[in-house]
Each structure stands twice: as structure tokens, then as C-alpha cells.
Amino acid sequence: HKADARGCDVALLSGELGYSTCAPASVNCTDAGAPGNLSEHGQAEYLARRSLVDTLAGVKLSVWYEWTTGLEYPGADPYIECSLQGGSDPTQREEQFGVVSCARDANGARPPRPAFKAAATLQRVFRGCDFARRITAGSDTAVFVLQFDCEGGATALAAWTTEEKSRTVSMPLASNGTAAWIYTMTGEGTDGRRVGRKPGVAVTVSLSTSPVYVRSAPLRPARLLTDDGYNAAVRGPVLG
């Protein structure tokens, strides 16, 4: 929140922002190693970290651009164009912002890209949670550890580093339980990886540029990802 000139409390919203997985049209963006190209995994990292940093800054709603890959020009309907063209051009920057693929699969659904899975995992892990504080990692300013207080007395942590060099960090988990559950950025192994711990003892996690999530209590079984998106009420990071 931010006070305006009259001293009123005004909510902060983060407007339209996104990252294309394609470089300018002169470069073939299917080659993730080409200069200026962003991989689909990198796009997922930016989506998750942007939402978490917005939460740290007190932003109540983050608007992500955009839903599906596809043609972009005034008056274009990406749903119609996808069906006519059978897909999107991977060499066109404006067609590669989406979190789901343009062309439908054999079941009629648009396959989720890693960024979609990152958004779904983020909202699932922190559903029913409120942001509490940032935990410092000594003098290492490249490490981010955010703590959320969740329903039922559970605690959830989000952690990552902004540098390519990985780090091993011990994070306090405010719970007297004897286990913790670790979830990856895009939800592989959706039930989480259970690790044992002594009550009140920190959890040690290896960090990278991909956020990792730690909870003091396990999540319910995940819902399926569908073309309708992931519908979860959250009080933590919120994407629009």
C-alpha cells in the first residue's frame, strides 16, 4: 500500500508484464542458446520470481502477459488464428509470450508451458497463506527467502538466488514438526519431497535461480492442469 497526497491508503497493482521465449524475428528462437533468447524454463523462473518479489513489495495483484502463444496484430483473435494456422510461429517474438501453447493437443486442450505450471504450483503451495517477512541469509544479498504464515499454523517458505551459482542455505521453519515438504517451481512430484528434521531445526536446501518451496505441512493432492487454468483462491502471490 502507498499513501496518496491526501494520506489515503492506496493498493499497489503491478500492470501488464511478460517475457517472450523468442528473440527478435531475425533470430530463430527455437534455439534457446541463441543470443538474446529466453528458454521456456527461464520464462517460468521470471513469472514465479516476479510474483514473489511483487508480494515482497506489497503489490496485491500482478498482471501477467499473456495467456496463449499466437498471432498478435490489431483485431486478431488468437483462439481463431490458432485454429486456422495450426499453431504459432516460434521465430516471432510477439507470438511467444503465452503460458499455454496455441495449438490444441489430441484432447482439445492447449498444452501448458513451464510458465503455466510455475503459476499453478505457486498458487497451490501458498493457497491460504499470508506473506510474513523476508529472512536474511547473512550478507548474501543474492539469496531471497520469503516466509508465509498459512492456515492451520503451517509455515511456507519460498527461496531462490538471483545468481547462476547455486547455494546451500539453512532456512528456519517455524514449526515443531518432525518433517518438511519441498516442492519444485513447476510442481514435479506434486505431492512434494518429504524430508525429516528435528523440531525447531532449520531445513537445508540447495538454491538456484528456480524458486523452491518448503512447507511445514503437506499439500492436498494436486488438481489436474486444464485449459481453463488453475482456479485456486490465494492470499499470497496473486496473478491476474
PDB file of C-alpha atoms in Angstrom:
ATOM      1  CA  HIS A   1       0.000   0.000   0.000  1.00  0.00           C
ATOM      2  CA  LYS A   2       1.039   3.586  -0.567  1.00  0.00           C
ATOM      3  CA  ALA A   3      -0.373   6.790   0.869  1.00  0.00           C
ATOM      4  CA  ASP A   4      -1.546   9.328  -1.708  1.00  0.00           C
ATOM      5  CA  ALA A   5      -1.329  13.119  -1.363  1.00  0.00           C
ATOM      6  CA  ARG A   6      -4.372  13.119   0.934  1.00  0.00           C
ATOM      7  CA  GLY A   7      -2.912  10.453   3.187  1.00  0.00           C
ATOM      8  CA  CYS A   8      -5.283   7.772   1.903  1.00  0.00           C
ATOM      9  CA  ASP A   9      -4.147   4.151   1.754  1.00  0.00           C
ATOM     10  CA  VAL A  10      -3.932   3.095  -1.914  1.00  0.00           C
ATOM     11  CA  ALA A  11      -3.378  -0.513  -3.014  1.00  0.00           C
ATOM     12  CA  LEU A  12      -0.500  -1.152  -5.433  1.00  0.00           C
ATOM     13  CA  LEU A  13      -1.104  -3.213  -8.583  1.00  0.00           C
ATOM     14  CA  SER A  14       1.588  -4.426 -10.984  1.00  0.00           C
ATOM     15  CA  GLY A  15       0.410  -3.914 -14.566  1.00  0.00           C
ATOM     16  CA  GLU A  16       0.890  -5.986 -17.673  1.00  0.00           C
ATOM     17  CA  LEU A  17       4.330  -7.578 -17.869  1.00  0.00           C
ATOM     18  CA  GLY A  18       5.655 -10.698 -19.533  1.00  0.00           C
ATOM     19  CA  TYR A  19       8.645 -12.338 -21.199  1.00  0.00           C
ATOM     20  CA  SER A  20       8.796 -13.828 -24.685  1.00  0.00           C
ATOM     21  CA  THR A  21      10.662 -17.065 -25.300  1.00  0.00           C
ATOM     22  CA  CYS A  22      11.668 -15.716 -28.701  1.00  0.00           C
ATOM     23  CA  ALA A  23      14.333 -13.183 -29.627  1.00  0.00           C
ATOM     24  CA  PRO A  24      13.603 -10.591 -32.361  1.00  0.00           C
ATOM     25  CA  ALA A  25      12.441 -12.052 -35.678  1.00  0.00           C
ATOM     26  CA  SER A  26      15.980 -12.094 -37.099  1.00  0.00           C
ATOM     27  CA  VAL A  27      16.944 -14.847 -34.661  1.00  0.00           C
ATOM     28  CA  ASN A  28      15.451 -18.330 -34.585  1.00  0.00           C
ATOM     29  CA  CYS A  29      14.014 -18.569 -31.075  1.00  0.00           C
ATOM     30  CA  THR A  30      13.651 -22.359 -31.156  1.00  0.00           C
ATOM     31  CA  ASP A  31      17.392 -22.381 -30.384  1.00  0.00           C
ATOM     32  CA  ALA A  32      17.408 -21.473 -26.692  1.00  0.00           C
ATOM     33  CA  GLY A  33      21.149 -20.894 -26.822  1.00  0.00           C
ATOM     34  CA  ALA A  34      20.976 -18.148 -29.443  1.00  0.00           C
ATOM     35  CA  PRO A  35      21.931 -14.614 -28.291  1.00  0.00           C
ATOM     36  CA  GLY A  36      19.068 -12.880 -26.527  1.00  0.00           C
ATOM     37  CA  ASN A  37      16.812 -15.921 -26.410  1.00  0.00           C
ATOM     38  CA  LEU A  38      14.917 -16.929 -23.282  1.00  0.00           C
ATOM     39  CA  SER A  39      14.099 -20.597 -22.732  1.00  0.00           C
ATOM     40  CA  GLU A  40      10.640 -21.723 -21.624  1.00  0.00           C
ATOM     41  CA  HIS A  41      12.171 -22.676 -18.279  1.00  0.00           C
ATOM     42  CA  GLY A  42      13.644 -19.181 -17.957  1.00  0.00           C
ATOM     43  CA  GLN A  43      10.229 -17.676 -18.663  1.00  0.00           C
ATOM     44  CA  ALA A  44       8.810 -19.816 -15.841  1.00  0.00           C
ATOM     45  CA  GLU A  45      11.527 -18.573 -13.465  1.00  0.00           C
ATOM     46  CA  TYR A  46      10.709 -14.946 -14.276  1.00  0.00           C
ATOM     47  CA  LEU A  47       6.995 -15.499 -13.728  1.00  0.00           C
ATOM     48  CA  ALA A  48       7.458 -17.122 -10.317  1.00  0.00           C
ATOM     49  CA  ARG A  49      10.113 -14.678  -9.098  1.00  0.00           C
ATOM     50  CA  ARG A  50       8.240 -11.623 -10.388  1.00  0.00           C
ATOM     51  CA  SER A  51       5.118 -12.664  -8.468  1.00  0.00           C
ATOM     52  CA  LEU A  52       7.081 -13.312  -5.273  1.00  0.00           C
ATOM     53  CA  VAL A  53       9.020 -10.026  -5.498  1.00  0.00           C
ATOM     54  CA  ASP A  54       5.730  -8.180  -6.079  1.00  0.00           C
ATOM     55  CA  THR A  55       4.420  -9.786  -2.906  1.00  0.00           C
ATOM     56  CA  LEU A  56       7.549  -8.704  -1.031  1.00  0.00           C
ATOM     57  CA  ALA A  57       6.940  -5.142  -2.264  1.00  0.00           C
ATOM     58  CA  GLY A  58       3.340  -5.133  -1.049  1.00  0.00           C
ATOM     59  CA  VAL A  59       1.754  -5.476  -4.505  1.00  0.00           C
ATOM     60  CA  LYS A  60      -1.707  -7.026  -4.238  1.00  0.00           C
ATOM     61  CA  LEU A  61      -2.210  -8.102  -7.857  1.00  0.00           C
ATOM     62  CA  SER A  62       0.248  -8.933 -10.644  1.00  0.00           C
ATOM     63  CA  VAL A  63      -0.970  -8.960 -14.250  1.00  0.00           C
ATOM     64  CA  TRP A  64       0.925 -11.366 -16.495  1.00  0.00           C
ATOM     65  CA  TYR A  65       1.118 -11.061 -20.301  1.00  0.00           C
ATOM     66  CA  GLU A  66      -0.182 -13.354 -21.737  1.00  0.00           C
ATOM     67  CA  TRP A  67      -2.417 -16.430 -21.756  1.00  0.00           C
ATOM     68  CA  THR A  68      -1.624 -18.176 -25.050  1.00  0.00           C
ATOM     69  CA  THR A  69       1.028 -18.080 -27.728  1.00  0.00           C
ATOM     70  CA  GLY A  70      -0.240 -16.980 -31.131  1.00  0.00           C
ATOM     71  CA  LEU A  71      -0.592 -14.235 -33.692  1.00  0.00           C
ATOM     72  CA  GLU A  72      -0.636 -10.645 -32.498  1.00  0.00           C
ATOM     73  CA  TYR A  73      -1.935  -7.734 -34.554  1.00  0.00           C
ATOM     74  CA  PRO A  74      -4.802  -5.240 -34.125  1.00  0.00           C
ATOM     75  CA  GLY A  75      -8.108  -7.087 -34.106  1.00  0.00           C
ATOM     76  CA  ALA A  76      -6.562 -10.557 -34.064  1.00  0.00           C
ATOM     77  CA  ASP A  77      -8.316 -13.297 -32.128  1.00  0.00           C
ATOM     78  CA  PRO A  78      -5.544 -15.702 -31.044  1.00  0.00           C
ATOM     79  CA  TYR A  79      -8.056 -18.505 -30.500  1.00  0.00           C
ATOM     80  CA  ILE A  80      -9.347 -18.257 -34.073  1.00  0.00           C
ATOM     81  CA  GLU A  81      -5.916 -17.687 -35.579  1.00  0.00           C
ATOM     82  CA  CYS A  82      -4.524 -20.708 -33.752  1.00  0.00           C
ATOM     83  CA  SER A  83      -7.186 -22.954 -35.212  1.00  0.00           C
ATOM     84  CA  LEU A  84      -6.609 -21.570 -38.728  1.00  0.00           C
ATOM     85  CA  GLN A  85      -2.828 -21.621 -38.673  1.00  0.00           C
ATOM     86  CA  GLY A  86      -2.446 -24.775 -36.597  1.00  0.00           C
ATOM     87  CA  GLY A  87      -0.014 -23.178 -34.185  1.00  0.00           C
ATOM     88  CA  SER A  88       2.201 -20.148 -33.632  1.00  0.00           C
ATOM     89  CA  ASP A  89       5.420 -19.046 -35.307  1.00  0.00           C
ATOM     90  CA  PRO A  90       8.321 -19.832 -32.959  1.00  0.00           C
ATOM     91  CA  THR A  91      10.512 -17.234 -34.685  1.00  0.00           C
ATOM     92  CA  GLN A  92       8.166 -14.321 -33.921  1.00  0.00           C
ATOM     93  CA  ARG A  93       8.748 -12.573 -30.597  1.00  0.00           C
ATOM     94  CA  GLU A  94       5.175 -11.294 -30.206  1.00  0.00           C
ATOM     95  CA  GLU A  95       3.792 -14.812 -30.556  1.00  0.00           C
ATOM     96  CA  GLN A  96       5.793 -16.370 -27.722  1.00  0.00           C
ATOM     97  CA  PHE A  97       4.634 -14.597 -24.548  1.00  0.00           C
ATOM     98  CA  GLY A  98       1.941 -17.169 -23.706  1.00  0.00           C
ATOM     99  CA  VAL A  99       1.888 -19.587 -20.782  1.00  0.00           C
ATOM    100  CA  VAL A 100      -0.021 -22.212 -22.784  1.00  0.00           C
ATOM    101  CA  SER A 101       0.627 -23.378 -26.334  1.00  0.00           C
ATOM    102  CA  CYS A 102      -1.502 -22.063 -29.163  1.00  0.00           C
ATOM    103  CA  ALA A 103      -2.239 -25.341 -30.950  1.00  0.00           C
ATOM    104  CA  ARG A 104      -4.537 -27.773 -29.140  1.00  0.00           C
ATOM    105  CA  ASP A 105      -3.496 -31.345 -28.439  1.00  0.00           C
ATOM    106  CA  ALA A 106      -5.391 -34.513 -29.357  1.00  0.00           C
ATOM    107  CA  ASN A 107      -7.748 -33.970 -26.406  1.00  0.00           C
ATOM    108  CA  GLY A 108      -8.627 -30.431 -27.478  1.00  0.00           C
ATOM    109  CA  ALA A 109      -6.647 -28.727 -24.692  1.00  0.00           C
ATOM    110  CA  ARG A 110      -3.819 -26.244 -25.052  1.00  0.00           C
ATOM    111  CA  PRO A 111      -0.718 -27.861 -23.523  1.00  0.00           C
ATOM    112  CA  PRO A 112       0.660 -25.883 -20.557  1.00  0.00           C
ATOM    113  CA  ARG A 113       4.137 -24.445 -20.906  1.00  0.00           C
ATOM    114  CA  PRO A 114       6.507 -24.404 -17.891  1.00  0.00           C
ATOM    115  CA  ALA A 115       5.384 -20.860 -17.004  1.00  0.00           C
ATOM    116  CA  PHE A 116       1.797 -22.061 -16.594  1.00  0.00           C
ATOM    117  CA  LYS A 117       2.939 -24.908 -14.358  1.00  0.00           C
ATOM    118  CA  ALA A 118       5.003 -22.433 -12.322  1.00  0.00           C
ATOM    119  CA  ALA A 119       1.947 -20.205 -11.796  1.00  0.00           C
ATOM    120  CA  ALA A 120      -0.228 -23.161 -10.827  1.00  0.00           C
ATOM    121  CA  THR A 121       2.365 -24.508  -8.384  1.00  0.00           C
ATOM    122  CA  LEU A 122       2.944 -21.091  -6.831  1.00  0.00           C
ATOM    123  CA  GLN A 123      -0.753 -20.574  -6.160  1.00  0.00           C
ATOM    124  CA  ARG A 124      -1.247 -24.121  -4.910  1.00  0.00           C
ATOM    125  CA  VAL A 125       1.674 -24.028  -2.458  1.00  0.00           C
ATOM    126  CA  PHE A 126       0.675 -20.655  -0.978  1.00  0.00           C
ATOM    127  CA  ARG A 127      -3.095 -21.020  -1.005  1.00  0.00           C
ATOM    128  CA  GLY A 128      -4.443 -19.828   2.329  1.00  0.00           C
ATOM    129  CA  CYS A 129      -1.142 -18.136   3.228  1.00  0.00           C
ATOM    130  CA  ASP A 130      -0.227 -14.541   4.114  1.00  0.00           C
ATOM    131  CA  PHE A 131       3.205 -13.049   3.490  1.00  0.00           C
ATOM    132  CA  ALA A 132       5.040 -12.526   6.792  1.00  0.00           C
ATOM    133  CA  ARG A 133       8.642 -11.417   6.207  1.00  0.00           C
ATOM    134  CA  ARG A 134      11.866 -11.787   4.268  1.00  0.00           C
ATOM    135  CA  ILE A 135      14.507 -13.867   6.022  1.00  0.00           C
ATOM    136  CA  THR A 136      18.066 -12.672   5.515  1.00  0.00           C
ATOM    137  CA  ALA A 137      20.776 -15.122   4.521  1.00  0.00           C
ATOM    138  CA  GLY A 138      23.676 -13.434   6.247  1.00  0.00           C
ATOM    139  CA  SER A 139      25.402 -10.944   3.948  1.00  0.00           C
ATOM    140  CA  ASP A 140      24.399 -12.781   0.755  1.00  0.00           C
ATOM    141  CA  THR A 141      22.084 -10.289  -0.962  1.00  0.00           C
ATOM    142  CA  ALA A 142      21.605 -12.610  -3.957  1.00  0.00           C
ATOM    143  CA  VAL A 143      19.559 -15.029  -1.827  1.00  0.00           C
ATOM    144  CA  PHE A 144      15.843 -14.435  -1.291  1.00  0.00           C
ATOM    145  CA  VAL A 145      13.909 -16.340   1.390  1.00  0.00           C
ATOM    146  CA  LEU A 146      10.303 -15.294   1.939  1.00  0.00           C
ATOM    147  CA  GLN A 147       8.198 -16.626   4.813  1.00  0.00           C
ATOM    148  CA  PHE A 148       4.414 -17.072   4.651  1.00  0.00           C
ATOM    149  CA  ASP A 149       2.121 -17.901   7.569  1.00  0.00           C
ATOM    150  CA  CYS A 150      -0.588 -20.318   6.483  1.00  0.00           C
ATOM    151  CA  GLU A 151      -3.886 -21.707   7.723  1.00  0.00           C
ATOM    152  CA  GLY A 152      -3.718 -24.275  10.490  1.00  0.00           C
ATOM    153  CA  GLY A 153      -0.474 -22.867  11.875  1.00  0.00           C
ATOM    154  CA  ALA A 154       1.618 -24.075   8.925  1.00  0.00           C
ATOM    155  CA  THR A 155       4.603 -22.163   7.593  1.00  0.00           C
ATOM    156  CA  ALA A 156       5.696 -21.938   3.956  1.00  0.00           C
ATOM    157  CA  LEU A 157       8.956 -20.616   2.531  1.00  0.00           C
ATOM    158  CA  ALA A 158       9.908 -19.534  -0.986  1.00  0.00           C
ATOM    159  CA  ALA A 159      13.614 -19.329  -1.747  1.00  0.00           C
ATOM    160  CA  TRP A 160      15.896 -18.686  -4.713  1.00  0.00           C
ATOM    161  CA  THR A 161      19.081 -16.922  -5.730  1.00  0.00           C
ATOM    162  CA  THR A 162      19.489 -14.304  -8.446  1.00  0.00           C
ATOM    163  CA  GLU A 163      22.942 -15.590  -9.435  1.00  0.00           C
ATOM    164  CA  GLU A 164      23.732 -18.629 -11.574  1.00  0.00           C
ATOM    165  CA  LYS A 165      25.995 -20.105  -8.889  1.00  0.00           C
ATOM    166  CA  SER A 166      23.952 -22.462  -6.702  1.00  0.00           C
ATOM    167  CA  ARG A 167      23.968 -22.127  -2.925  1.00  0.00           C
ATOM    168  CA  THR A 168      23.091 -24.329   0.028  1.00  0.00           C
ATOM    169  CA  VAL A 169      21.092 -22.416   2.626  1.00  0.00           C
ATOM    170  CA  SER A 170      19.662 -23.375   6.018  1.00  0.00           C
ATOM    171  CA  MET A 171      16.204 -21.874   6.483  1.00  0.00           C
ATOM    172  CA  PRO A 172      14.305 -21.699   9.787  1.00  0.00           C
ATOM    173  CA  LEU A 173      10.891 -23.320   9.671  1.00  0.00           C
ATOM    174  CA  ALA A 174       8.677 -22.041  12.484  1.00  0.00           C
ATOM    175  CA  SER A 175       7.131 -25.360  13.403  1.00  0.00           C
ATOM    176  CA  ASN A 176       7.681 -28.104  15.947  1.00  0.00           C
ATOM    177  CA  GLY A 177       7.007 -30.842  13.398  1.00  0.00           C
ATOM    178  CA  THR A 178       9.491 -33.576  12.556  1.00  0.00           C
ATOM    179  CA  ALA A 179       9.253 -33.219   8.766  1.00  0.00           C
ATOM    180  CA  ALA A 180       9.112 -30.680   5.963  1.00  0.00           C
ATOM    181  CA  TRP A 181       7.860 -30.932   2.376  1.00  0.00           C
ATOM    182  CA  ILE A 182       9.813 -29.488  -0.533  1.00  0.00           C
ATOM    183  CA  TYR A 183       8.168 -28.528  -3.854  1.00  0.00           C
ATOM    184  CA  THR A 184       9.833 -27.582  -7.127  1.00  0.00           C
ATOM    185  CA  MET A 185       8.999 -24.442  -9.123  1.00  0.00           C
ATOM    186  CA  THR A 186       6.886 -26.270 -11.704  1.00  0.00           C
ATOM    187  CA  GLY A 187       5.454 -28.927  -9.396  1.00  0.00           C
ATOM    188  CA  GLU A 188       7.269 -32.053 -10.492  1.00  0.00           C
ATOM    189  CA  GLY A 189       6.354 -34.685  -7.947  1.00  0.00           C
ATOM    190  CA  THR A 190       3.248 -32.737  -6.942  1.00  0.00           C
ATOM    191  CA  ASP A 191       2.976 -34.409  -3.529  1.00  0.00           C
ATOM    192  CA  GLY A 192       6.313 -32.874  -2.548  1.00  0.00           C
ATOM    193  CA  ARG A 193       9.521 -34.434  -1.275  1.00  0.00           C
ATOM    194  CA  ARG A 194       9.353 -35.223   2.415  1.00  0.00           C
ATOM    195  CA  VAL A 195      12.477 -34.609   4.479  1.00  0.00           C
ATOM    196  CA  GLY A 196      12.886 -35.458   8.146  1.00  0.00           C
ATOM    197  CA  ARG A 197      14.055 -32.870  10.645  1.00  0.00           C
ATOM    198  CA  LYS A 198      14.291 -32.293  14.356  1.00  0.00           C
ATOM    199  CA  PRO A 199      11.674 -29.949  15.895  1.00  0.00           C
ATOM    200  CA  GLY A 200      12.808 -26.342  15.669  1.00  0.00           C
ATOM    201  CA  VAL A 201      15.797 -27.195  13.452  1.00  0.00           C
ATOM    202  CA  ALA A 202      16.342 -25.364  10.151  1.00  0.00           C
ATOM    203  CA  VAL A 203      15.811 -27.058   6.787  1.00  0.00           C
ATOM    204  CA  THR A 204      18.832 -27.146   4.456  1.00  0.00           C
ATOM    205  CA  VAL A 205      18.028 -26.629   0.764  1.00  0.00           C
ATOM    206  CA  SER A 206      20.125 -26.191  -2.365  1.00  0.00           C
ATOM    207  CA  LEU A 207      19.069 -22.994  -4.156  1.00  0.00           C
ATOM    208  CA  SER A 208      19.236 -21.936  -7.791  1.00  0.00           C
ATOM    209  CA  THR A 209      17.542 -19.308  -9.947  1.00  0.00           C
ATOM    210  CA  SER A 210      14.426 -21.514  -9.917  1.00  0.00           C
ATOM    211  CA  PRO A 211      12.411 -20.875  -6.728  1.00  0.00           C
ATOM    212  CA  VAL A 212      11.955 -23.806  -4.371  1.00  0.00           C
ATOM    213  CA  TYR A 213       9.130 -24.021  -1.834  1.00  0.00           C
ATOM    214  CA  VAL A 214       9.245 -25.562   1.642  1.00  0.00           C
ATOM    215  CA  ARG A 215       6.206 -26.232   3.820  1.00  0.00           C
ATOM    216  CA  SER A 216       5.877 -27.462   7.387  1.00  0.00           C
ATOM    217  CA  ALA A 217       2.715 -29.354   6.384  1.00  0.00           C
ATOM    218  CA  PRO A 218       1.967 -31.284   3.160  1.00  0.00           C
ATOM    219  CA  LEU A 219      -0.447 -30.074   0.498  1.00  0.00           C
ATOM    220  CA  ARG A 220      -3.587 -31.804  -0.584  1.00  0.00           C
ATOM    221  CA  PRO A 221      -3.308 -33.839  -3.821  1.00  0.00           C
ATOM    222  CA  ALA A 222      -2.966 -31.531  -6.822  1.00  0.00           C
ATOM    223  CA  ARG A 223      -5.767 -30.893  -9.265  1.00  0.00           C
ATOM    224  CA  LEU A 224      -5.183 -31.526 -12.949  1.00  0.00           C
ATOM    225  CA  LEU A 225      -3.958 -28.635 -15.081  1.00  0.00           C
ATOM    226  CA  THR A 226      -6.650 -27.810 -17.641  1.00  0.00           C
ATOM    227  CA  ASP A 227      -7.216 -25.388 -20.483  1.00  0.00           C
ATOM    228  CA  ASP A 228      -9.483 -23.413 -18.150  1.00  0.00           C
ATOM    229  CA  GLY A 229      -6.496 -22.548 -15.982  1.00  0.00           C
ATOM    230  CA  TYR A 230      -5.892 -23.276 -12.321  1.00  0.00           C
ATOM    231  CA  ASN A 231      -8.641 -21.963 -10.110  1.00  0.00           C
ATOM    232  CA  ALA A 232      -7.330 -21.534  -6.583  1.00  0.00           C
ATOM    233  CA  ALA A 233      -8.186 -18.858  -4.011  1.00  0.00           C
ATOM    234  CA  VAL A 234      -4.951 -17.477  -2.580  1.00  0.00           C
ATOM    235  CA  ARG A 235      -3.920 -14.800  -0.128  1.00  0.00           C
ATOM    236  CA  GLY A 236      -0.268 -14.910  -1.083  1.00  0.00           C
ATOM    237  CA  PRO A 237       1.146 -14.188  -4.553  1.00  0.00           C
ATOM    238  CA  VAL A 238      -1.774 -13.393  -6.870  1.00  0.00           C
ATOM    239  CA  LEU A 239      -1.536 -13.444 -10.653  1.00  0.00           C
ATOM    240  CA  GLY A 240      -4.176 -11.940 -12.907  1.00  0.00           C
TER     241      GLY A 240
END
